[in-house]
């Protein structure tokens, strides 16, 4: 019996330096999702940001609507919708509409909002963001299940509110909560028995927090009569893969420095380890895989072992490499990494081993069958058309009679 397939996907913030055409950058993000769909990736999560210039997508719902029309199989999620920025009924209605338009391919990722600058422009105190996410999530879960909700808070009100369309997915569109190092996301996911999106799972702090955050979520779920499903747990980390490590390291010279600048100087997020050689620091800390498919598979196995098991690995999309090399990286992961965690070749390997182990037996049977047909032909038509080397190859089984 085979176990569950580990799904593969991407977490597309996205990260586009300010020296390139933003219109073309958005177009390329859509093309990436199409490329992933053709390669068999299962999920793509699309971010929401409103400032700082790099993370260009303001409405993941708009992006998902366009991507859904260009793809056939891949599931598309908000990665994530920042709940303090939206009235819950309006957001629930948009997600429910997408659920219908995509025939159930949409997923709803939620969080408090990653950029303080976004919150500041909307007059939202940063210290209120997580409380507001929790409050909004409490009513969103109910709304997306088709329930009627009345709720009054200091930043939104609902009076006998409900979605006017019955949810397409039952009991609801899939919901996942973003989590990094602090237990905020794990607690919110556990309270409702939702999925967990572990961002920065490959960084030192995020990696160390995997097991503890899962335990926090499962404990809270039990307290509220819910259960957590490891198949709904996604881990996120950056990778760039090439046929050789040397090629992978050469590829990322294209955009790594700009990516590091954004995180260190603008977003002020501790994603990049300190060190004189950023590539070496990323590799040695395990924060990123910059290497071969084998390197990627080894790191994912470490994540499986540390976490105790999860449902999907999401590539943090980063634009380190030129477009063609980036597409090749995704292709190599689909061709050589995903099959190791999806048992795609186990039957093939068993079959080739079985056939190889019986080579002598099968060869003997083949030769015997050929010899029998040659002998039959000689018996019926004589041996004038039988080449001597055939008879010799068959050990004389069908040797033609000697001329008198």
mmCIF file of C-alpha atoms in Angstrom:
data_model
loop_
_atom_site.group_PDB
_atom_site.id
_atom_site.type_symbol
_atom_site.label_atom_id
_atom_site.label_comp_id
_atom_site.label_asym_id
_atom_site.label_seq_id
_atom_site.Cartn_x
_atom_site.Cartn_y
_atom_site.Cartn_z
ATOM 1 C CA UNK A 1 0.000 0.000 0.000
ATOM 2 C CA UNK A 2 1.258 3.469 -0.871
ATOM 3 C CA UNK A 3 1.139 6.359 1.591
ATOM 4 C CA UNK A 4 -0.195 9.865 0.884
ATOM 5 C CA UNK A 5 1.437 11.837 -1.927
ATOM 6 C CA UNK A 6 3.489 14.807 -0.808
ATOM 7 C CA UNK A 7 2.115 17.671 -2.888
ATOM 8 C CA UNK A 8 4.339 20.333 -4.459
ATOM 9 C CA UNK A 9 3.557 23.948 -5.218
ATOM 10 C CA UNK A 10 4.754 27.535 -4.945
ATOM 11 C CA UNK A 11 4.196 30.470 -2.636
ATOM 12 C CA UNK A 12 4.238 33.461 -4.982
ATOM 13 C CA UNK A 13 4.502 36.715 -2.996
ATOM 14 C CA UNK A 14 5.945 37.733 -5.594
ATOM 15 C CA UNK A 15 9.368 39.470 -5.370
ATOM 16 C CA UNK A 16 10.083 41.789 -8.313
ATOM 17 C CA UNK A 17 12.903 44.389 -8.150
ATOM 18 C CA UNK A 18 11.885 47.960 -8.898
ATOM 19 C CA UNK A 19 14.103 48.272 -11.984
ATOM 20 C CA UNK A 20 11.885 46.116 -14.206
ATOM 21 C CA UNK A 21 8.551 46.618 -15.954
ATOM 22 C CA UNK A 22 5.812 45.712 -13.419
ATOM 23 C CA UNK A 23 3.278 44.876 -16.122
ATOM 24 C CA UNK A 24 5.603 42.285 -17.614
ATOM 25 C CA UNK A 25 6.476 40.990 -14.154
ATOM 26 C CA UNK A 26 2.813 40.262 -13.424
ATOM 27 C CA UNK A 27 2.463 38.605 -16.824
ATOM 28 C CA UNK A 28 5.427 36.376 -16.031
ATOM 29 C CA UNK A 29 3.840 35.369 -12.715
ATOM 30 C CA UNK A 30 0.785 34.175 -14.621
ATOM 31 C CA UNK A 31 3.024 32.304 -17.059
ATOM 32 C CA UNK A 32 4.760 30.631 -14.125
ATOM 33 C CA UNK A 33 1.462 29.268 -12.829
ATOM 34 C CA UNK A 34 0.650 27.971 -16.319
ATOM 35 C CA UNK A 35 4.094 26.320 -16.455
ATOM 36 C CA UNK A 36 3.507 24.720 -13.062
ATOM 37 C CA UNK A 37 0.113 23.408 -14.159
ATOM 38 C CA UNK A 38 1.675 21.725 -17.200
ATOM 39 C CA UNK A 39 4.383 20.161 -15.011
ATOM 40 C CA UNK A 40 1.860 18.702 -12.559
ATOM 41 C CA UNK A 41 2.418 20.943 -9.539
ATOM 42 C CA UNK A 42 -0.617 20.768 -7.286
ATOM 43 C CA UNK A 43 -0.815 24.236 -5.670
ATOM 44 C CA UNK A 44 0.035 27.928 -6.147
ATOM 45 C CA UNK A 45 -0.510 30.492 -3.386
ATOM 46 C CA UNK A 46 -0.698 34.184 -4.291
ATOM 47 C CA UNK A 47 0.219 37.036 -1.912
ATOM 48 C CA UNK A 48 -1.451 40.331 -0.985
ATOM 49 C CA UNK A 49 0.678 43.438 -0.446
ATOM 50 C CA UNK A 50 0.174 47.174 -0.869
ATOM 51 C CA UNK A 51 3.550 48.854 -0.323
ATOM 52 C CA UNK A 52 7.347 48.578 -0.589
ATOM 53 C CA UNK A 53 7.397 48.040 -4.346
ATOM 54 C CA UNK A 54 8.564 44.425 -4.688
ATOM 55 C CA UNK A 55 5.475 42.348 -3.835
ATOM 56 C CA UNK A 56 3.226 43.656 -6.575
ATOM 57 C CA UNK A 57 -0.039 41.750 -6.267
ATOM 58 C CA UNK A 58 -2.656 43.824 -4.415
ATOM 59 C CA UNK A 59 -5.553 41.425 -5.007
ATOM 60 C CA UNK A 60 -4.804 37.704 -5.017
ATOM 61 C CA UNK A 61 -8.446 37.117 -5.938
ATOM 62 C CA UNK A 62 -8.025 38.987 -9.244
ATOM 63 C CA UNK A 63 -4.853 37.077 -10.010
ATOM 64 C CA UNK A 64 -6.488 33.742 -9.174
ATOM 65 C CA UNK A 65 -9.450 34.496 -11.426
ATOM 66 C CA UNK A 66 -7.098 35.105 -14.362
ATOM 67 C CA UNK A 67 -4.878 32.118 -13.550
ATOM 68 C CA UNK A 68 -7.864 29.787 -13.222
ATOM 69 C CA UNK A 69 -8.888 30.503 -16.818
ATOM 70 C CA UNK A 70 -5.369 29.623 -18.034
ATOM 71 C CA UNK A 71 -4.950 26.366 -16.117
ATOM 72 C CA UNK A 72 -6.682 22.999 -15.809
ATOM 73 C CA UNK A 73 -5.659 21.233 -12.623
ATOM 74 C CA UNK A 74 -3.571 23.305 -10.217
ATOM 75 C CA UNK A 75 -5.302 24.600 -7.081
ATOM 76 C CA UNK A 76 -4.989 28.321 -6.381
ATOM 77 C CA UNK A 77 -4.884 29.947 -2.960
ATOM 78 C CA UNK A 78 -4.648 33.392 -1.420
ATOM 79 C CA UNK A 79 -1.242 33.404 0.176
ATOM 80 C CA UNK A 80 -2.353 35.154 2.194
ATOM 81 C CA UNK A 81 -5.350 37.456 2.490
ATOM 82 C CA UNK A 82 -4.538 39.959 5.239
ATOM 83 C CA UNK A 83 -7.699 39.826 7.333
ATOM 84 C CA UNK A 84 -7.398 43.191 9.146
ATOM 85 C CA UNK A 85 -7.518 44.938 5.759
ATOM 86 C CA UNK A 86 -10.978 43.675 4.772
ATOM 87 C CA UNK A 87 -14.550 43.623 5.950
ATOM 88 C CA UNK A 88 -15.149 39.891 6.552
ATOM 89 C CA UNK A 89 -18.399 39.695 4.591
ATOM 90 C CA UNK A 90 -16.870 41.300 1.492
ATOM 91 C CA UNK A 91 -13.854 39.012 1.632
ATOM 92 C CA UNK A 92 -15.952 35.889 2.232
ATOM 93 C CA UNK A 93 -18.193 36.788 -0.712
ATOM 94 C CA UNK A 94 -15.211 37.169 -3.066
ATOM 95 C CA UNK A 95 -13.680 33.869 -1.965
ATOM 96 C CA UNK A 96 -17.017 32.093 -2.292
ATOM 97 C CA UNK A 97 -17.446 33.488 -5.805
ATOM 98 C CA UNK A 98 -13.977 32.187 -6.730
ATOM 99 C CA UNK A 99 -14.879 28.813 -5.264
ATOM 100 C CA UNK A 100 -17.722 28.604 -7.769
ATOM 101 C CA UNK A 101 -15.773 30.071 -10.688
ATOM 102 C CA UNK A 102 -12.888 27.614 -10.202
ATOM 103 C CA UNK A 103 -15.163 24.620 -9.494
ATOM 104 C CA UNK A 104 -13.554 24.159 -6.113
ATOM 105 C CA UNK A 105 -9.920 24.831 -7.021
ATOM 106 C CA UNK A 106 -9.566 27.879 -4.777
ATOM 107 C CA UNK A 107 -7.994 27.819 -1.291
ATOM 108 C CA UNK A 108 -8.180 30.560 1.323
ATOM 109 C CA UNK A 109 -4.951 31.412 3.118
ATOM 110 C CA UNK A 110 -5.201 34.001 5.902
ATOM 111 C CA UNK A 111 -2.853 36.038 8.051
ATOM 112 C CA UNK A 112 -2.536 39.325 9.947
ATOM 113 C CA UNK A 113 -0.528 41.139 7.251
ATOM 114 C CA UNK A 114 3.260 40.974 6.933
ATOM 115 C CA UNK A 115 4.183 44.583 6.109
ATOM 116 C CA UNK A 116 3.752 47.235 8.806
ATOM 117 C CA UNK A 117 3.721 49.824 6.012
ATOM 118 C CA UNK A 118 0.502 48.345 4.608
ATOM 119 C CA UNK A 119 -1.219 48.578 7.982
ATOM 120 C CA UNK A 120 0.029 52.109 8.583
ATOM 121 C CA UNK A 121 -1.495 53.408 5.335
ATOM 122 C CA UNK A 122 -4.862 52.074 6.500
ATOM 123 C CA UNK A 123 -4.514 53.455 10.008
ATOM 124 C CA UNK A 124 -4.348 49.993 11.576
ATOM 125 C CA UNK A 125 -2.185 49.854 14.736
ATOM 126 C CA UNK A 126 0.393 47.077 14.285
ATOM 127 C CA UNK A 127 -0.301 45.771 17.782
ATOM 128 C CA UNK A 128 -3.947 45.215 16.752
ATOM 129 C CA UNK A 129 -3.292 43.199 13.603
ATOM 130 C CA UNK A 130 -3.179 39.737 15.179
ATOM 131 C CA UNK A 131 -6.198 40.377 17.387
ATOM 132 C CA UNK A 132 -8.158 41.570 14.372
ATOM 133 C CA UNK A 133 -7.080 38.529 12.359
ATOM 134 C CA UNK A 134 -8.380 36.230 15.100
ATOM 135 C CA UNK A 135 -11.681 38.109 15.348
ATOM 136 C CA UNK A 136 -12.198 38.162 11.576
ATOM 137 C CA UNK A 137 -11.291 34.500 11.234
ATOM 138 C CA UNK A 138 -13.902 33.506 13.812
ATOM 139 C CA UNK A 139 -16.680 34.924 11.643
ATOM 140 C CA UNK A 140 -15.142 34.024 8.273
ATOM 141 C CA UNK A 141 -15.124 30.334 9.142
ATOM 142 C CA UNK A 142 -18.843 30.514 9.837
ATOM 143 C CA UNK A 143 -19.684 32.663 6.818
ATOM 144 C CA UNK A 144 -17.814 30.379 4.426
ATOM 145 C CA UNK A 145 -19.807 27.421 5.731
ATOM 146 C CA UNK A 146 -22.996 29.211 4.766
ATOM 147 C CA UNK A 147 -24.035 30.170 8.301
ATOM 148 C CA UNK A 148 -25.786 33.364 9.373
ATOM 149 C CA UNK A 149 -23.578 35.611 11.509
ATOM 150 C CA UNK A 150 -24.304 38.618 13.710
ATOM 151 C CA UNK A 151 -21.226 40.219 15.262
ATOM 152 C CA UNK A 152 -20.281 43.695 16.478
ATOM 153 C CA UNK A 153 -16.688 44.770 17.045
ATOM 154 C CA UNK A 154 -14.753 48.043 17.155
ATOM 155 C CA UNK A 155 -13.785 47.752 13.472
ATOM 156 C CA UNK A 156 -16.582 45.881 11.673
ATOM 157 C CA UNK A 157 -20.218 44.855 12.148
ATOM 158 C CA UNK A 158 -22.323 42.004 10.796
ATOM 159 C CA UNK A 159 -26.093 41.882 11.134
ATOM 160 C CA UNK A 160 -27.754 38.636 10.052
ATOM 161 C CA UNK A 161 -25.027 38.329 7.434
ATOM 162 C CA UNK A 162 -24.746 35.299 5.173
ATOM 163 C CA UNK A 163 -23.416 34.431 1.746
ATOM 164 C CA UNK A 164 -26.127 34.578 -0.881
ATOM 165 C CA UNK A 165 -24.625 31.605 -2.764
ATOM 166 C CA UNK A 166 -24.326 28.229 -1.084
ATOM 167 C CA UNK A 167 -20.607 27.296 -0.886
ATOM 168 C CA UNK A 168 -19.420 25.218 -3.839
ATOM 169 C CA UNK A 169 -16.927 23.273 -1.678
ATOM 170 C CA UNK A 170 -18.427 21.430 1.281
ATOM 171 C CA UNK A 171 -18.499 22.130 4.086
ATOM 172 C CA UNK A 172 -16.366 25.115 3.041
ATOM 173 C CA UNK A 173 -13.501 26.241 0.865
ATOM 174 C CA UNK A 174 -10.239 24.982 2.406
ATOM 175 C CA UNK A 175 -8.777 27.506 4.867
ATOM 176 C CA UNK A 176 -5.131 27.681 5.990
ATOM 177 C CA UNK A 177 -3.504 30.047 8.500
ATOM 178 C CA UNK A 178 -0.020 31.507 8.008
ATOM 179 C CA UNK A 179 2.506 30.675 10.716
ATOM 180 C CA UNK A 180 6.201 31.408 11.107
ATOM 181 C CA UNK A 181 7.999 31.372 14.443
ATOM 182 C CA UNK A 182 5.477 32.722 16.940
ATOM 183 C CA UNK A 183 2.522 30.515 17.947
ATOM 184 C CA UNK A 184 -0.098 33.005 16.664
ATOM 185 C CA UNK A 185 -0.922 31.164 13.455
ATOM 186 C CA UNK A 186 -0.731 27.734 15.059
ATOM 187 C CA UNK A 187 -3.176 28.782 17.766
ATOM 188 C CA UNK A 188 -5.638 30.220 15.238
ATOM 189 C CA UNK A 189 -5.443 27.097 13.071
ATOM 190 C CA UNK A 190 -5.908 24.818 16.058
ATOM 191 C CA UNK A 191 -8.897 26.724 17.408
ATOM 192 C CA UNK A 192 -10.819 26.014 14.206
ATOM 193 C CA UNK A 193 -9.089 22.816 13.012
ATOM 194 C CA UNK A 194 -7.749 24.594 9.902
ATOM 195 C CA UNK A 195 -4.719 24.045 7.703
ATOM 196 C CA UNK A 196 -1.334 25.522 8.583
ATOM 197 C CA UNK A 197 0.993 27.443 6.232
ATOM 198 C CA UNK A 198 4.473 27.371 7.794
ATOM 199 C CA UNK A 199 6.368 30.246 6.170
ATOM 200 C CA UNK A 200 10.138 30.299 6.470
ATOM 201 C CA UNK A 201 10.094 26.603 7.393
ATOM 202 C CA UNK A 202 13.655 26.110 6.134
ATOM 203 C CA UNK A 203 15.195 28.972 8.122
ATOM 204 C CA UNK A 204 16.881 28.200 11.426
ATOM 205 C CA UNK A 205 14.114 29.595 13.636
ATOM 206 C CA UNK A 206 11.263 28.358 11.434
ATOM 207 C CA UNK A 207 12.745 24.868 11.167
ATOM 208 C CA UNK A 208 13.179 24.663 14.939
ATOM 209 C CA UNK A 209 9.578 25.775 15.490
ATOM 210 C CA UNK A 210 7.958 23.203 13.187
ATOM 211 C CA UNK A 211 7.264 20.456 15.703
ATOM 212 C CA UNK A 212 6.382 22.847 18.542
ATOM 213 C CA UNK A 213 3.924 24.858 16.437
ATOM 214 C CA UNK A 214 2.249 21.663 15.235
ATOM 215 C CA UNK A 215 1.912 20.490 18.821
ATOM 216 C CA UNK A 216 0.424 23.855 19.805
ATOM 217 C CA UNK A 217 -2.121 23.580 16.990
ATOM 218 C CA UNK A 218 -3.102 20.011 17.854
ATOM 219 C CA UNK A 219 -3.476 20.837 21.559
ATOM 220 C CA UNK A 220 -5.724 23.826 20.818
ATOM 221 C CA UNK A 221 -7.720 21.766 18.349
ATOM 222 C CA UNK A 222 -8.355 19.121 20.998
ATOM 223 C CA UNK A 223 -9.441 21.816 23.472
ATOM 224 C CA UNK A 224 -12.070 23.000 20.953
ATOM 225 C CA UNK A 225 -13.240 19.574 19.828
ATOM 226 C CA UNK A 226 -11.375 19.802 16.509
ATOM 227 C CA UNK A 227 -8.646 17.759 14.849
ATOM 228 C CA UNK A 228 -5.629 18.811 12.806
ATOM 229 C CA UNK A 229 -4.865 17.115 9.485
ATOM 230 C CA UNK A 230 -1.204 16.805 8.503
ATOM 231 C CA UNK A 231 -2.260 16.716 4.844
ATOM 232 C CA UNK A 232 -3.446 20.319 5.292
ATOM 233 C CA UNK A 233 -0.010 21.421 6.579
ATOM 234 C CA UNK A 234 2.185 23.241 4.042
ATOM 235 C CA UNK A 235 5.872 24.075 4.528
ATOM 236 C CA UNK A 236 7.445 26.926 2.548
ATOM 237 C CA UNK A 237 11.107 27.395 1.610
ATOM 238 C CA UNK A 238 13.252 28.760 -1.244
ATOM 239 C CA UNK A 239 15.126 26.560 -3.726
ATOM 240 C CA UNK A 240 16.915 26.979 -7.030
ATOM 241 C CA UNK A 241 17.816 23.758 -8.808
ATOM 242 C CA UNK A 242 20.102 23.129 -11.769
ATOM 243 C CA UNK A 243 21.838 20.066 -13.253
ATOM 244 C CA UNK A 244 24.941 20.867 -11.155
ATOM 245 C CA UNK A 245 25.588 22.841 -7.969
ATOM 246 C CA UNK A 246 28.024 25.054 -9.825
ATOM 247 C CA UNK A 247 25.374 25.944 -12.402
ATOM 248 C CA UNK A 248 22.774 26.659 -9.709
ATOM 249 C CA UNK A 249 25.151 29.034 -7.916
ATOM 250 C CA UNK A 250 25.991 30.771 -11.182
ATOM 251 C CA UNK A 251 22.295 31.152 -12.101
ATOM 252 C CA UNK A 252 21.359 33.004 -8.926
ATOM 253 C CA UNK A 253 23.913 35.768 -9.431
ATOM 254 C CA UNK A 254 21.198 37.269 -11.623
ATOM 255 C CA UNK A 255 18.862 38.350 -8.809
ATOM 256 C CA UNK A 256 19.953 37.167 -5.360
ATOM 257 C CA UNK A 257 21.537 40.463 -4.306
ATOM 258 C CA UNK A 258 18.339 42.420 -5.007
ATOM 259 C CA UNK A 259 16.256 39.850 -3.118
ATOM 260 C CA UNK A 260 18.556 40.099 -0.095
ATOM 261 C CA UNK A 261 18.426 43.903 -0.229
ATOM 262 C CA UNK A 262 14.636 43.845 -0.088
ATOM 263 C CA UNK A 263 14.460 41.612 2.968
ATOM 264 C CA UNK A 264 17.284 43.253 4.901
ATOM 265 C CA UNK A 265 16.756 46.907 4.065
ATOM 266 C CA UNK A 266 13.071 47.297 3.185
ATOM 267 C CA UNK A 267 10.840 44.540 4.547
ATOM 268 C CA UNK A 268 13.095 44.099 7.583
ATOM 269 C CA UNK A 269 12.280 40.404 7.825
ATOM 270 C CA UNK A 270 14.913 37.957 9.169
ATOM 271 C CA UNK A 271 14.879 35.652 6.161
ATOM 272 C CA UNK A 272 18.541 35.880 5.117
ATOM 273 C CA UNK A 273 21.214 34.599 7.533
ATOM 274 C CA UNK A 274 24.065 36.964 8.293
ATOM 275 C CA UNK A 275 27.481 36.225 6.822
ATOM 276 C CA UNK A 276 30.085 37.578 4.405
ATOM 277 C CA UNK A 277 29.022 35.107 1.700
ATOM 278 C CA UNK A 278 25.203 35.098 1.406
ATOM 279 C CA UNK A 279 25.109 32.050 -0.874
ATOM 280 C CA UNK A 280 27.190 30.030 1.562
ATOM 281 C CA UNK A 281 25.084 31.283 4.484
ATOM 282 C CA UNK A 282 21.822 30.324 2.772
ATOM 283 C CA UNK A 283 23.105 26.836 1.939
ATOM 284 C CA UNK A 284 24.872 26.021 5.203
ATOM 285 C CA UNK A 285 21.969 27.223 7.364
ATOM 286 C CA UNK A 286 19.530 25.148 5.332
ATOM 287 C CA UNK A 287 17.486 28.281 4.632
ATOM 288 C CA UNK A 288 17.682 27.610 0.889
ATOM 289 C CA UNK A 289 18.675 24.807 -1.429
ATOM 290 C CA UNK A 290 20.937 26.034 -4.213
ATOM 291 C CA UNK A 291 22.052 22.898 -5.962
ATOM 292 C CA UNK A 292 20.837 19.719 -7.606
ATOM 293 C CA UNK A 293 17.615 17.692 -7.459
ATOM 294 C CA UNK A 294 19.377 15.368 -5.018
ATOM 295 C CA UNK A 295 20.135 18.320 -2.715
ATOM 296 C CA UNK A 296 16.473 19.360 -2.857
ATOM 297 C CA UNK A 297 15.257 15.844 -2.057
ATOM 298 C CA UNK A 298 17.654 15.553 0.895
ATOM 299 C CA UNK A 299 16.433 18.836 2.385
ATOM 300 C CA UNK A 300 12.768 17.922 1.980
ATOM 301 C CA UNK A 301 13.445 14.611 3.705
ATOM 302 C CA UNK A 302 14.965 16.548 6.626
ATOM 303 C CA UNK A 303 11.775 18.588 6.825
ATOM 304 C CA UNK A 304 9.664 15.432 6.818
ATOM 305 C CA UNK A 305 11.760 13.974 9.627
ATOM 306 C CA UNK A 306 11.761 17.155 11.741
ATOM 307 C CA UNK A 307 8.058 17.874 11.352
ATOM 308 C CA UNK A 308 6.776 14.330 11.634
ATOM 309 C CA UNK A 309 5.111 14.639 8.239
ATOM 310 C CA UNK A 310 3.208 17.286 6.258
ATOM 311 C CA UNK A 311 1.029 17.506 3.171
ATOM 312 C CA UNK A 312 2.762 19.887 0.753
ATOM 313 C CA UNK A 313 6.089 21.571 0.129
ATOM 314 C CA UNK A 314 5.782 25.032 -1.398
ATOM 315 C CA UNK A 315 8.685 26.724 -3.149
ATOM 316 C CA UNK A 316 9.057 30.312 -2.023
ATOM 317 C CA UNK A 317 9.164 31.909 -5.464
ATOM 318 C CA UNK A 318 12.042 34.392 -5.588
ATOM 319 C CA UNK A 319 13.274 35.372 -9.086
ATOM 320 C CA UNK A 320 16.931 34.732 -8.266
ATOM 321 C CA UNK A 321 17.662 33.296 -11.711
ATOM 322 C CA UNK A 322 16.880 34.383 -15.288
ATOM 323 C CA UNK A 323 13.474 33.300 -16.546
ATOM 324 C CA UNK A 324 14.577 30.258 -18.553
ATOM 325 C CA UNK A 325 16.776 28.950 -15.721
ATOM 326 C CA UNK A 326 13.943 29.528 -13.258
ATOM 327 C CA UNK A 327 11.542 27.489 -15.394
ATOM 328 C CA UNK A 328 14.155 24.741 -15.634
ATOM 329 C CA UNK A 329 14.444 24.682 -11.840
ATOM 330 C CA UNK A 330 10.709 24.034 -11.536
ATOM 331 C CA UNK A 331 10.932 21.368 -14.231
ATOM 332 C CA UNK A 332 13.785 19.542 -12.496
ATOM 333 C CA UNK A 333 11.816 19.487 -9.249
ATOM 334 C CA UNK A 334 8.760 18.086 -11.041
ATOM 335 C CA UNK A 335 10.823 15.472 -12.909
ATOM 336 C CA UNK A 336 13.272 14.284 -10.274
ATOM 337 C CA UNK A 337 12.271 15.480 -6.787
ATOM 338 C CA UNK A 338 8.491 15.131 -6.564
ATOM 339 C CA UNK A 339 8.475 11.465 -7.715
ATOM 340 C CA UNK A 340 10.629 10.479 -4.714
ATOM 341 C CA UNK A 341 7.940 11.723 -2.318
ATOM 342 C CA UNK A 342 4.938 10.575 -4.330
ATOM 343 C CA UNK A 343 5.959 6.914 -4.845
ATOM 344 C CA UNK A 344 5.589 7.497 -8.592
ATOM 345 C CA UNK A 345 8.411 5.151 -9.584
ATOM 346 C CA UNK A 346 8.188 2.404 -6.969
ATOM 347 C CA UNK A 347 6.232 0.064 -9.225
ATOM 348 C CA UNK A 348 8.532 0.881 -12.154
ATOM 349 C CA UNK A 349 11.600 0.120 -10.029
ATOM 350 C CA UNK A 350 10.027 -3.128 -8.802
ATOM 351 C CA UNK A 351 9.156 -4.085 -12.357
ATOM 352 C CA UNK A 352 12.618 -3.417 -13.786
ATOM 353 C CA UNK A 353 14.216 -5.309 -10.883
ATOM 354 C CA UNK A 354 11.898 -8.296 -11.431
ATOM 355 C CA UNK A 355 12.551 -8.425 -15.167
ATOM 356 C CA UNK A 356 16.313 -7.936 -14.672
ATOM 357 C CA UNK A 357 16.437 -10.687 -12.062
ATOM 358 C CA UNK A 358 14.852 -13.149 -14.469
ATOM 359 C CA UNK A 359 16.952 -12.199 -17.473
ATOM 360 C CA UNK A 360 18.430 -15.652 -17.994
ATOM 361 C CA UNK A 361 15.058 -17.375 -17.607
ATOM 362 C CA UNK A 362 13.241 -14.972 -19.906
ATOM 363 C CA UNK A 363 16.063 -15.068 -22.490
ATOM 364 C CA UNK A 364 15.950 -18.855 -22.515
ATOM 365 C CA UNK A 365 12.202 -18.854 -23.015
ATOM 366 C CA UNK A 366 12.495 -16.316 -25.823
ATOM 367 C CA UNK A 367 15.173 -18.345 -27.617
ATOM 368 C CA UNK A 368 13.184 -21.529 -27.196
ATOM 369 C CA UNK A 369 10.075 -19.912 -28.645
ATOM 370 C CA UNK A 370 12.028 -18.552 -31.621
ATOM 371 C CA UNK A 371 13.695 -21.927 -32.146
ATOM 372 C CA UNK A 372 10.370 -23.719 -32.161
ATOM 373 C CA UNK A 373 9.046 -21.429 -34.889
ATOM 374 C CA UNK A 374 12.184 -21.876 -36.988
ATOM 375 C CA UNK A 375 11.977 -25.641 -36.602
ATOM 376 C CA UNK A 376 8.321 -25.540 -37.623
ATOM 377 C CA UNK A 377 9.201 -23.554 -40.732
ATOM 378 C CA UNK A 378 11.958 -26.009 -41.688
ATOM 379 C CA UNK A 379 9.578 -28.903 -41.252
ATOM 380 C CA UNK A 380 7.050 -27.269 -43.561
ATOM 381 C CA UNK A 381 9.198 -25.470 -46.148
ATOM 382 C CA UNK A 382 12.728 -26.743 -45.784
ATOM 383 C CA UNK A 383 15.850 -24.963 -44.675
ATOM 384 C CA UNK A 384 16.970 -23.100 -47.781
ATOM 385 C CA UNK A 385 15.826 -19.705 -46.455
ATOM 386 C CA UNK A 386 17.203 -20.169 -42.920
ATOM 387 C CA UNK A 387 20.474 -18.337 -42.347
ATOM 388 C CA UNK A 388 23.080 -20.513 -40.651
ATOM 389 C CA UNK A 389 23.863 -17.915 -37.983
ATOM 390 C CA UNK A 390 20.248 -18.121 -36.754
ATOM 391 C CA UNK A 391 20.627 -21.821 -36.201
ATOM 392 C CA UNK A 392 23.956 -21.293 -34.440
ATOM 393 C CA UNK A 393 22.491 -18.541 -32.251
ATOM 394 C CA UNK A 394 19.715 -20.903 -31.211
ATOM 395 C CA UNK A 395 22.139 -23.579 -30.137
ATOM 396 C CA UNK A 396 21.374 -25.812 -33.054
ATOM 397 C CA UNK A 397 17.729 -26.185 -32.045
ATOM 398 C CA UNK A 398 16.697 -25.325 -35.557
ATOM 399 C CA UNK A 399 19.814 -26.234 -37.486
ATOM 400 C CA UNK A 400 19.045 -27.102 -41.109
ATOM 401 C CA UNK A 401 19.767 -30.649 -42.227
ATOM 402 C CA UNK A 402 23.070 -31.312 -43.941
ATOM 403 C CA UNK A 403 23.041 -31.669 -47.675
ATOM 404 C CA UNK A 404 23.614 -35.239 -48.878
#
